[in-house]
Short mmCIF file of C-alpha atoms in Angstrom, two decimals:
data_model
loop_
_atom_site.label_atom_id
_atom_site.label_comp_id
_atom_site.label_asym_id
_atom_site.label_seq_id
_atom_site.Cartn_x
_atom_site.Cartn_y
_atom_site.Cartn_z
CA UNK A 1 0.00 0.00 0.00
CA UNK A 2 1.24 3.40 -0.66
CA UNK A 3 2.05 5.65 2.13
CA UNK A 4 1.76 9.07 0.41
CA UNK A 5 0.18 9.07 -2.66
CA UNK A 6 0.24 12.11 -5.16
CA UNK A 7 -1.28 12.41 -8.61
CA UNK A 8 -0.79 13.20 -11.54
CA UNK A 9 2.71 12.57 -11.66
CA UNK A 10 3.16 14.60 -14.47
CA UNK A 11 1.01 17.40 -15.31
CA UNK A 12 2.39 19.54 -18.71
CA UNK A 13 -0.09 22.51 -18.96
CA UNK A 14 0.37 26.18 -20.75
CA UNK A 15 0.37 29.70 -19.22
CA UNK A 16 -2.82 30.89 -17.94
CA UNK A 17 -4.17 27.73 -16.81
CA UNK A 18 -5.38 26.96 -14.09
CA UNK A 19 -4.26 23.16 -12.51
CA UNK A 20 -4.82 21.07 -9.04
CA UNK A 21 -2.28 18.24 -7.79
CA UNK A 22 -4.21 16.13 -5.06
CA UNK A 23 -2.55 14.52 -1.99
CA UNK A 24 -3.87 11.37 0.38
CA UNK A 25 -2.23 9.80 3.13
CA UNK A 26 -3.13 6.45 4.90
CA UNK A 27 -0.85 6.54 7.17
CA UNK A 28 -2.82 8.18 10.08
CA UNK A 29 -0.46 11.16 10.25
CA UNK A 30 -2.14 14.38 11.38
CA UNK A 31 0.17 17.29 9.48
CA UNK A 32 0.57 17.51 5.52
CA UNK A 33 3.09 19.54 3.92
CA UNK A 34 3.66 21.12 0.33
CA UNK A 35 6.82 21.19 -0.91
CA UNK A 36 8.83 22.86 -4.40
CA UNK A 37 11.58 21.08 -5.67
CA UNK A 38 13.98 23.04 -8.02
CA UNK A 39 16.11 21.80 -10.85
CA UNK A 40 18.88 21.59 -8.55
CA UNK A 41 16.95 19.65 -5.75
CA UNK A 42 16.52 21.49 -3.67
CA UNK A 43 13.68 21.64 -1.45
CA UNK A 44 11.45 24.56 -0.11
CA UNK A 45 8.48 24.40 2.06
CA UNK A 46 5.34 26.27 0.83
CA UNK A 47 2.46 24.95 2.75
CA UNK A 48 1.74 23.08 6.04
CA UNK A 49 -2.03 21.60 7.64
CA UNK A 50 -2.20 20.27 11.02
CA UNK A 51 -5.24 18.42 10.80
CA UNK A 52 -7.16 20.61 8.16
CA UNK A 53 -5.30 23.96 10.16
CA UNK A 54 -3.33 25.87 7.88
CA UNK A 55 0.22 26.12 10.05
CA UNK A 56 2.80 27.38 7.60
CA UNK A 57 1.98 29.20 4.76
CA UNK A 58 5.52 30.83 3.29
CA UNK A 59 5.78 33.01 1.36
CA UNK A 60 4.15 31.55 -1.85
CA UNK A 61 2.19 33.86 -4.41
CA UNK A 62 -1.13 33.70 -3.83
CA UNK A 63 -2.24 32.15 -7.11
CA UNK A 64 -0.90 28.88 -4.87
CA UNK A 65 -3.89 27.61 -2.70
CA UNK A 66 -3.78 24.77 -0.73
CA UNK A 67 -6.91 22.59 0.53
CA UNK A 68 -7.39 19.98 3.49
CA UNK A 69 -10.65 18.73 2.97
CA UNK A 70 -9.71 16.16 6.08
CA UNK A 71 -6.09 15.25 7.89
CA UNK A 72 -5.76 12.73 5.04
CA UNK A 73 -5.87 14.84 2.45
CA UNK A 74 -4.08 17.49 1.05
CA UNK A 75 -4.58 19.32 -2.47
CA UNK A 76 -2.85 22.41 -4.02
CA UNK A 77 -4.78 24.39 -7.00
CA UNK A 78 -2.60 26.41 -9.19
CA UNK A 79 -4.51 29.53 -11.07
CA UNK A 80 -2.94 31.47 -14.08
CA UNK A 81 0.53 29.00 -13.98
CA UNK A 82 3.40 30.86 -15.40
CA UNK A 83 6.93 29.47 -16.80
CA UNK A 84 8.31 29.91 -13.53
CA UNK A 85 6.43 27.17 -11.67
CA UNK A 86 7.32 24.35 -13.46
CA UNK A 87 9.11 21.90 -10.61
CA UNK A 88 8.41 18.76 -9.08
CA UNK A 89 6.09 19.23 -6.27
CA UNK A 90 6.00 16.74 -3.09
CA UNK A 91 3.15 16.29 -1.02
CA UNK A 92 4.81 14.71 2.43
CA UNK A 93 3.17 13.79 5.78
CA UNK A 94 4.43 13.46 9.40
CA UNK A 95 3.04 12.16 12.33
CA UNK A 96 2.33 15.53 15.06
CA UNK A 97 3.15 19.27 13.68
CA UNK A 98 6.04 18.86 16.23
CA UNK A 99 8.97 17.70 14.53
CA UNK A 100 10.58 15.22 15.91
CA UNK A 101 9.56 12.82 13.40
CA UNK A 102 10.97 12.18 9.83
CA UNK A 103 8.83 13.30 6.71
CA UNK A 104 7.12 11.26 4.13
CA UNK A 105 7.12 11.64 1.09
CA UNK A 106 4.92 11.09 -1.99
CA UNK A 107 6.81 10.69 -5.22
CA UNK A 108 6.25 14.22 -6.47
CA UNK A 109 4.40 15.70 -9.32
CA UNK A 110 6.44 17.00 -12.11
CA UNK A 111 4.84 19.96 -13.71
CA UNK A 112 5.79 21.47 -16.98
CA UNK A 113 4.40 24.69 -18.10
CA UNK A 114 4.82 25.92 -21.38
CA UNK B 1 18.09 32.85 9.91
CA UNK B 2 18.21 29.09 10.13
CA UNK B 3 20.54 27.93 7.41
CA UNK B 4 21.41 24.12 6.22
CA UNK B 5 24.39 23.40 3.84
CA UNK B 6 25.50 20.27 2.20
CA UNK B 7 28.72 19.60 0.65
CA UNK B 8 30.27 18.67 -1.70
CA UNK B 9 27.45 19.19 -4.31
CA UNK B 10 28.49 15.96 -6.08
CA UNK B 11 30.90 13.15 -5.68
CA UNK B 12 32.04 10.61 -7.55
CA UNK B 13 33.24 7.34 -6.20
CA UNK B 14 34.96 4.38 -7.53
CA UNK B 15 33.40 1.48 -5.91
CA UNK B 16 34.63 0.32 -2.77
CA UNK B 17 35.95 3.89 -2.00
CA UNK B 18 34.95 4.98 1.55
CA UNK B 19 33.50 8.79 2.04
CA UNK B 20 31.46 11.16 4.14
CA UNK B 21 28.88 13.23 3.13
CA UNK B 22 28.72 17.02 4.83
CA UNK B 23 25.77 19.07 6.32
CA UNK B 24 26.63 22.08 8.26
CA UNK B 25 23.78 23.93 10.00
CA UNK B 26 22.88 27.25 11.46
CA UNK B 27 20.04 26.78 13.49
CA UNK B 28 18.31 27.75 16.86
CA UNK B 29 16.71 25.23 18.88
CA UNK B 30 17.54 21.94 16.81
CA UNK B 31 14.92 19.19 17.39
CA UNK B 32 15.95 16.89 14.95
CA UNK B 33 18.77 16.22 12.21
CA UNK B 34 17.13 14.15 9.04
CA UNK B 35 19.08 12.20 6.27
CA UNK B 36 17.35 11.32 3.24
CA UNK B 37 17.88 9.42 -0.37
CA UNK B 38 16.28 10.35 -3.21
CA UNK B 39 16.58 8.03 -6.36
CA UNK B 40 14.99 9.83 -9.59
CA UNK B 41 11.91 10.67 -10.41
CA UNK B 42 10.93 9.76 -6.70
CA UNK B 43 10.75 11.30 -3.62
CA UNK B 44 13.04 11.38 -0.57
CA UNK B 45 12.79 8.53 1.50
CA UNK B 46 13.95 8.59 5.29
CA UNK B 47 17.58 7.01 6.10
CA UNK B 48 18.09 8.35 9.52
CA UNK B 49 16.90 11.17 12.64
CA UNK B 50 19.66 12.53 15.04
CA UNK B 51 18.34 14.21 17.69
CA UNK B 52 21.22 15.14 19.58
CA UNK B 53 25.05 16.12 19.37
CA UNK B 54 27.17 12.91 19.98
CA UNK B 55 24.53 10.56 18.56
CA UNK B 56 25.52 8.05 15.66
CA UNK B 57 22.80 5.20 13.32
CA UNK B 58 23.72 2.92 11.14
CA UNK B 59 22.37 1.18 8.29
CA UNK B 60 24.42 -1.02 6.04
CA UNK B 61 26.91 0.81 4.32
CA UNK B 62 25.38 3.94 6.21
CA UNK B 63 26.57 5.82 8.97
CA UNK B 64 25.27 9.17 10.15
CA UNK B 65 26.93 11.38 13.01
CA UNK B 66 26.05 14.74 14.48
CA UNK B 67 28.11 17.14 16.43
CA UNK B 68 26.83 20.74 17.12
CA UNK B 69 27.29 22.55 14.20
CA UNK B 70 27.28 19.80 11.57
CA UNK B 71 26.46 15.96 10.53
CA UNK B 72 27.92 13.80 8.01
CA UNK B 73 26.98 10.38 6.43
CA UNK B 74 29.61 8.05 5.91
CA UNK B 75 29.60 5.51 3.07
CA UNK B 76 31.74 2.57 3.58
CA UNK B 77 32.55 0.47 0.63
CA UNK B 78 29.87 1.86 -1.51
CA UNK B 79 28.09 -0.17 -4.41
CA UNK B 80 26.46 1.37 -7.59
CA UNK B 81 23.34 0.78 -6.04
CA UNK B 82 23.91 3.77 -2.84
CA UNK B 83 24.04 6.55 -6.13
CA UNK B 84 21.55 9.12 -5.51
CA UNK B 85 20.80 12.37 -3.97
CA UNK B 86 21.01 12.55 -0.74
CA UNK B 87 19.68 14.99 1.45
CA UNK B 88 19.80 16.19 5.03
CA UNK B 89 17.44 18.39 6.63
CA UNK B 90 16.80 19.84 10.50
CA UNK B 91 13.76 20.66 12.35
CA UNK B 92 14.09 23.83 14.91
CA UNK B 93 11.97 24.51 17.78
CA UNK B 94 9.05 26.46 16.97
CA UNK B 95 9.68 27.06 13.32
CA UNK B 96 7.20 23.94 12.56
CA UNK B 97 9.39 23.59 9.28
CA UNK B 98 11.97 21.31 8.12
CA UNK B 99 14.26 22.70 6.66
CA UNK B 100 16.00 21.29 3.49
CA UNK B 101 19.84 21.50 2.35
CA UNK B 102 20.49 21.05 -1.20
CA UNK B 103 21.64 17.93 -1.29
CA UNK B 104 24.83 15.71 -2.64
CA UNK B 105 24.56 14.22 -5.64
CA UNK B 106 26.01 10.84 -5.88
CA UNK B 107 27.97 8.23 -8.30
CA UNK B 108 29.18 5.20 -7.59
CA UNK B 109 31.23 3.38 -10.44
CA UNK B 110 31.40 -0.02 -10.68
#
């Protein structure tokens, strides 16, 4: 069974659109994250729920708006995408909002826009 | 600010040839000290926590190690199989983030 599961995978769209990446969890975990991957890997938090609570919302331009229809679940809808967004983004889950526990990960959505 | 740094960028190693990995931190309040792997096209998957300066886990081939300003993953005898990305990140008190480094990429020739 997969832990953290992400879809699509891969999600090629053009400017101006507007695009959601979904997120579920069955691993019982009460905080959800949103995460940007770069071309050079690295990785930057956008978004955070603690059981449907939005906790960390960086600074992300608002066209980026996340969703937690229950602790299990976790989507992010993307309005007017521009070139700059294309990345892979992870969807990861961890027990408690306190961090003392290592991240899961899903295994990423790569979006292209063109 | 908290800061987290990972070096070298990318390393190549002939197989069988021992190394360590580097992640130097600037932090306040560290909870936690993460390794990851990350093959391609997936996402990072957990190797290892530290939670406090002196500690030391092991896993195979693995070994991570934490003092109070850095950590670094050792790689004894590696096979093609350990090349990846691998990643460390740290958790600080009352940040709620983990923060990421960017990562060492890698190779392992056979």
């Amino acid at each position: 069974d997969t832990a953290v599961s992400q879809t699509p995978k891969y999600l090629v769209t053009q400017m101006g659109n507007d695009k959601s990446i979904k997120c579920e969890q069955n691993l019982g975990h009460d905080t959800m994250y949103w995460y940007k991957q770069d071309s050079k890997k690295f990785l930057k938090i956008m978004f955070s729920y603690n059981n449907k609570e939005l906790i960390i919302n960086e600074t992300v331009p608002n066209r980026f708006s996340p969703k937690s229809p229950d602790k299990a679940h976790l989507n992010l809808h993307i309005n007017s995408l521009e070139l700059g967004d294309s990345a892979v983004y992870f969807c990861a889950s961890s027990p408690q909002v306190w961090g003392n526990s290592p991240l899961h990960f899903g295994n990423g959505t790569r979006l292209t826009v063109t | 600010e908290d800061q987290v740094t990972q070096s070298p960028e990318a390393l190549r190693l002939q197989e069988g040839e021992s190394s360590s990995l580097n992640c130097s931190y600037t932090v306040s309040g560290l909870r936690g000290l993460f390794w990851y792997r990350q093959d391609p096209g997936k996402g990072p998957e957990f190797l290892f926590t530290l939670y406090s300066a002196g500690e030391e886990k092991e896993k195979e081939r693995l070994k991570a190690t934490l003092t109070k300003k850095e950590s670094f993953l050792h790689i004894t005898a590696p096979k093609p199989e350990d090349s990846a990305t691998y990643l460390c990140a740290v958790y600080t008190s009352g940040t709620y983030k983990y923060i990421f480094g960017t990562g060492t990429r890698l190779k392992v020739l056979a």
